[in-house]
Tab-separated table of C-alpha atoms in Angstrom:
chain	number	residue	atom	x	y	z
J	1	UNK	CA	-48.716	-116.318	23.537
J	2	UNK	CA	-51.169	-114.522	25.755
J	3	UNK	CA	-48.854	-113.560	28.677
J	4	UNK	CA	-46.760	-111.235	25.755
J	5	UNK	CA	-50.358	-109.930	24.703
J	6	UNK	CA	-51.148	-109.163	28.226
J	7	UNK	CA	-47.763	-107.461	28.509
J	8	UNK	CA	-49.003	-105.458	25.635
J	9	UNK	CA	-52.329	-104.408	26.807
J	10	UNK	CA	-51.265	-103.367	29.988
J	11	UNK	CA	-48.452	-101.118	28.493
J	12	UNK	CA	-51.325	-99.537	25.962
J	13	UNK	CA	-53.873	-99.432	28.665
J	14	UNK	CA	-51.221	-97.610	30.853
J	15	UNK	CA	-49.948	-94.764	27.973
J	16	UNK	CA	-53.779	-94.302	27.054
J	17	UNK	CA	-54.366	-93.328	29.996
J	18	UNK	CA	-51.182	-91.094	31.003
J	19	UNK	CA	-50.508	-87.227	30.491
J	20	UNK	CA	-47.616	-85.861	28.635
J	21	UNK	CA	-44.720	-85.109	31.117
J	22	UNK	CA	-43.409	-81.793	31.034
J	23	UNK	CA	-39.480	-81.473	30.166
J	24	UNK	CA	-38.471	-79.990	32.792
J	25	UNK	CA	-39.252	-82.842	35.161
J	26	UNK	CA	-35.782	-83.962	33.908
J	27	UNK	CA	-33.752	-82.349	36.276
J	28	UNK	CA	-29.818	-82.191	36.140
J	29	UNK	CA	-29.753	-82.575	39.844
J	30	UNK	CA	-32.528	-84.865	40.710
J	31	UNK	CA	-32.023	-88.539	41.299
J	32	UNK	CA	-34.095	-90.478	38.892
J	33	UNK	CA	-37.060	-92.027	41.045
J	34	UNK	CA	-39.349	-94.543	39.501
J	35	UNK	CA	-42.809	-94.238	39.750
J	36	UNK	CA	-45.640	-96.663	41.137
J	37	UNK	CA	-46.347	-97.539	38.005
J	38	UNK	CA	-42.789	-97.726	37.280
J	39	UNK	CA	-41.854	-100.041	39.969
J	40	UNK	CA	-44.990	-102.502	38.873
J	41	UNK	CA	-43.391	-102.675	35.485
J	42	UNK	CA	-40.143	-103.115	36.298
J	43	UNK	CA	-41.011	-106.302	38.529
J	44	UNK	CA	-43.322	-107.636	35.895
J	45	UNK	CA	-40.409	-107.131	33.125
J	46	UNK	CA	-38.269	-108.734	35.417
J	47	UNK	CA	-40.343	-111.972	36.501
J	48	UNK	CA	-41.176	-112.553	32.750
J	49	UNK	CA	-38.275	-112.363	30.918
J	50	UNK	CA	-36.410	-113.551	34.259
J	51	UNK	CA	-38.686	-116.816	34.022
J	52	UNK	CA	-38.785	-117.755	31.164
J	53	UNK	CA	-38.039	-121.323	29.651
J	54	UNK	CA	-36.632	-122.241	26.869
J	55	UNK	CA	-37.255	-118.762	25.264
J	56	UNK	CA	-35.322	-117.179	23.264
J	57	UNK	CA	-32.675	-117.675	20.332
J	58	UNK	CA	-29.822	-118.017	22.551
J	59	UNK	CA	-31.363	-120.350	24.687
J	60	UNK	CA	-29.431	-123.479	24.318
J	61	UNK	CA	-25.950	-121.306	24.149
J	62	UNK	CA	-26.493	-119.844	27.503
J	63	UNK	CA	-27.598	-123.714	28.792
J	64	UNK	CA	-24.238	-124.254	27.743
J	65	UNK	CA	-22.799	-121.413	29.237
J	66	UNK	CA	-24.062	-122.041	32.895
J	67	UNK	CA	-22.611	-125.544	32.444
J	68	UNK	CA	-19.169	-124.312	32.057
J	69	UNK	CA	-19.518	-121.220	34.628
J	70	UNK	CA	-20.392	-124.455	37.159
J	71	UNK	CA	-16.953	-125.104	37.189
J	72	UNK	CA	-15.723	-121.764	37.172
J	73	UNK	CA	-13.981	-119.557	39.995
J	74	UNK	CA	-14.795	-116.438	40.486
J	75	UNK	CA	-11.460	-115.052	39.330
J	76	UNK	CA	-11.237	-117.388	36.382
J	77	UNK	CA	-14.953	-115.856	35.373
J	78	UNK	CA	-13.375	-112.636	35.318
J	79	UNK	CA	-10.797	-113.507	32.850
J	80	UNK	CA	-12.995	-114.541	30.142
J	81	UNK	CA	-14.765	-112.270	27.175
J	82	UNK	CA	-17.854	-110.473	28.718
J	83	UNK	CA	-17.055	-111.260	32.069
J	84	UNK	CA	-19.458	-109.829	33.763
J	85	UNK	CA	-21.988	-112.649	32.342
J	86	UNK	CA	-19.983	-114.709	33.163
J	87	UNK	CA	-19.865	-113.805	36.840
J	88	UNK	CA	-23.490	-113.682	36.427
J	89	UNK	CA	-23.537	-117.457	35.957
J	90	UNK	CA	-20.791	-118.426	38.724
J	91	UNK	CA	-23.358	-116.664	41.325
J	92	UNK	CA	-26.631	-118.595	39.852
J	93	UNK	CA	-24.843	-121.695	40.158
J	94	UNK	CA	-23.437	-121.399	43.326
J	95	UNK	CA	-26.553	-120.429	44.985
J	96	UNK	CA	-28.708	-122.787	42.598
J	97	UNK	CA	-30.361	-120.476	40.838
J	98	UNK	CA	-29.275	-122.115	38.012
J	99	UNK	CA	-30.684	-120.257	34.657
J	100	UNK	CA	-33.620	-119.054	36.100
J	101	UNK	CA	-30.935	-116.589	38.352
J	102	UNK	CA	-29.098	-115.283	35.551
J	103	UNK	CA	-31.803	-114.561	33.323
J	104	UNK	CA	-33.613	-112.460	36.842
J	105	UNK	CA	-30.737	-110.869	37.129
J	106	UNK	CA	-30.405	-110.168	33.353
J	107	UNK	CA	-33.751	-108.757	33.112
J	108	UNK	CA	-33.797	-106.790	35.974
J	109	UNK	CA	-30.902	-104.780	34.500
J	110	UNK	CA	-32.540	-104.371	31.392
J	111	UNK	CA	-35.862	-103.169	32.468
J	112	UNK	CA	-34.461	-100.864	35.058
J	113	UNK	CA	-32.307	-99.145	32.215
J	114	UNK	CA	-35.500	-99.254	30.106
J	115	UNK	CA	-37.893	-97.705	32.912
J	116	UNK	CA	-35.026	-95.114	33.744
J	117	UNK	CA	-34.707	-94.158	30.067
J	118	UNK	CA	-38.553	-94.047	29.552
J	119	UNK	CA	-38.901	-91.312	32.230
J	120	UNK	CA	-36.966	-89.176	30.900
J	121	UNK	CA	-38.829	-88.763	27.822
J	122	UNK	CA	-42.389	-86.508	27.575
J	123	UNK	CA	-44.867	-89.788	27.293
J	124	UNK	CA	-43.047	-92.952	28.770
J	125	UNK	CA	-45.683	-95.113	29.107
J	126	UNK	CA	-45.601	-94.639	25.095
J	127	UNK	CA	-42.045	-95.082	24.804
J	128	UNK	CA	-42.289	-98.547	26.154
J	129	UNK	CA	-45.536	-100.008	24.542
J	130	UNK	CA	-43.258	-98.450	21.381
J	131	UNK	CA	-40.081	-101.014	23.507
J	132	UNK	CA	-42.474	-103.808	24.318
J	133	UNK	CA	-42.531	-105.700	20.653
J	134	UNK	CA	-38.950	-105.556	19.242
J	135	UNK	CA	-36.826	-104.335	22.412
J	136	UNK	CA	-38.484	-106.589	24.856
J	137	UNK	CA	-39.815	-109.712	23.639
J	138	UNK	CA	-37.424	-109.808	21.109
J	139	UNK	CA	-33.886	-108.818	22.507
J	140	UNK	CA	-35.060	-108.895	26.210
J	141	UNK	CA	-36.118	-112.057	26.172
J	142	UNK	CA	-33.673	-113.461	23.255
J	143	UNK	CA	-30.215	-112.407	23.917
J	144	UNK	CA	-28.968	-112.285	27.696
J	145	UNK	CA	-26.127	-110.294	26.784
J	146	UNK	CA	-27.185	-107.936	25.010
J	147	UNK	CA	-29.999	-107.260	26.773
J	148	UNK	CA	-27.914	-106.213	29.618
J	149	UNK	CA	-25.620	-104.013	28.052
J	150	UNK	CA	-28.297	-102.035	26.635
J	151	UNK	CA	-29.774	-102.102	30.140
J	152	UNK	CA	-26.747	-100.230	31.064
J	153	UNK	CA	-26.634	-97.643	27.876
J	154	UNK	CA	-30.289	-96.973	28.626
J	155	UNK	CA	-29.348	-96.274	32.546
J	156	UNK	CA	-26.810	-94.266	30.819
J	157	UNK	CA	-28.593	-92.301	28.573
J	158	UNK	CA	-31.308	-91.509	31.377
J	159	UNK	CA	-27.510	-89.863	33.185
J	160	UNK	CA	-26.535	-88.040	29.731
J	161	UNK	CA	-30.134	-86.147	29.729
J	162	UNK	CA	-29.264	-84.924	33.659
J	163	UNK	CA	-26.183	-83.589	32.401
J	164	UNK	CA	-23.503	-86.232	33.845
J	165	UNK	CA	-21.431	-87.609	31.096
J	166	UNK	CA	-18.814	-89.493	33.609
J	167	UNK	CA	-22.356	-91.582	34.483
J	168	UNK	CA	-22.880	-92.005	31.375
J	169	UNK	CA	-19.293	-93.473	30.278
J	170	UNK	CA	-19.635	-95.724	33.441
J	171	UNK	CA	-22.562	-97.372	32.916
J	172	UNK	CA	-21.663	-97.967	29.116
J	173	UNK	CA	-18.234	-99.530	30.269
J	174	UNK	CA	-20.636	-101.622	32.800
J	175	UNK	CA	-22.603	-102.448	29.440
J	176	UNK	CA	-19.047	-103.852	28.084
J	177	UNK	CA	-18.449	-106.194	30.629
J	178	UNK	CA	-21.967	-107.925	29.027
J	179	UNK	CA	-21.204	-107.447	25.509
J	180	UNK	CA	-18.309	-105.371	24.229
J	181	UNK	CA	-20.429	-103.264	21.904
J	182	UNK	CA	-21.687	-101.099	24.034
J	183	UNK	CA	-18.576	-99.679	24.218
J	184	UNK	CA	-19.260	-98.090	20.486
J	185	UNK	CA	-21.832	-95.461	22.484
J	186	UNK	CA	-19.024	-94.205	24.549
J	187	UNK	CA	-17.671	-91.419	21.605
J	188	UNK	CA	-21.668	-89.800	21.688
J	189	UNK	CA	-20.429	-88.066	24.772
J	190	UNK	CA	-17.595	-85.855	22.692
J	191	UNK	CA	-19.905	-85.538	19.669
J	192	UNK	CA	-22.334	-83.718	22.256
J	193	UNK	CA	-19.432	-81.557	23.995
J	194	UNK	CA	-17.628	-80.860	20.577
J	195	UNK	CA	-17.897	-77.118	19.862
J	196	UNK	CA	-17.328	-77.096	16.440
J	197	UNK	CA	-19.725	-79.757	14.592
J	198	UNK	CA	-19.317	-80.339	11.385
């Protein structure tokens, strides 16, 4: 339990101690770059929810998926539902990363969407002690999948406030090839362009 607590701590310690961002550090043409701090978090995201064992309530279903993707191709992984899991699993058998490889690769892709969204906003530090309980330990470390597609919206959504809506639609598709839901985000994009709103 104390490593999550930890987690905690260091995310409160980190948005007592930062200044509100000003809005216009959200620039329309600047690529996104991560902070120091940023970059610290994003590893430490990654190692814990890439390390974990026997975490999470999805646990023994993606034990069972690696099995299968063992004997997967890499074309046959593309056929299946959410196949870009699936190719996630054909890669961390075949190099023997086993589950420990998809879940690195997993949480990488959700904290970076996480840390991209968070900058974006006038206090991220707060956003993501606000993420840590519910987004993080919760669906982070609970449901592979998911986690990864909103990885992608979040990536997405850190586009949409620079003003590129084509990035935006990409990285939700991306998001699909995880877990088709992420596909529902794709209509916000004509809601925001739509002249006349009802």
């Amino acid at each position: 339990m104390w490593p999550y607590w930890l987690l905690f701590f260091a995310v409160a310690l980190a948005a007592l101690g930062s200044r509100q961002q000003m809005a216009a550090l959200v620039d329309a043409r600047a690529t996104p770059v991560i902070t120091p701090g940023g970059i610290l978090l994003l590893i430490m995201l990654t190692l814990m929810i890439g390390l974990r064992f026997q975490v999470g309530g999805d646990w023994a279903a993606y034990k069972s998926y690696l099995a299968q993707a063992e004997m997967m191709t890499v074309f046959e992984a593309l056929q299946m539902s959410d196949p870009g899991y699936w190719l996630v699993n054909v890669l961390a058998t075949s190099t023997g990363w086993q589950i420990a490889g998809v879940n690195l690769i997993c949480g990488f892709i959700f904290a970076l969407g996480l840390v991209l969204f968070a900058q974006t906003l006038p206090r991220p530090w707060l956003a993501i002690l606000i993420a840590v309980p519910y987004l993080v330990i919760v669906v982070g470390m609970g449901y592979s999948r998911q986690s990864v597609a909103l990885g992608f919206i979040l990536m997405g959504m850190a586009a949409f406030a620079r003003h590129r809506p084509i990035m935006y639609i990409g990285l939700c598709i991306a998001g699909a090839l995880f877990h088709m839901t992420s596909i529902i985000m794709i209509p916000i994009v004509a809601l925001v362009y739509t002249r006349n709103r009802i």
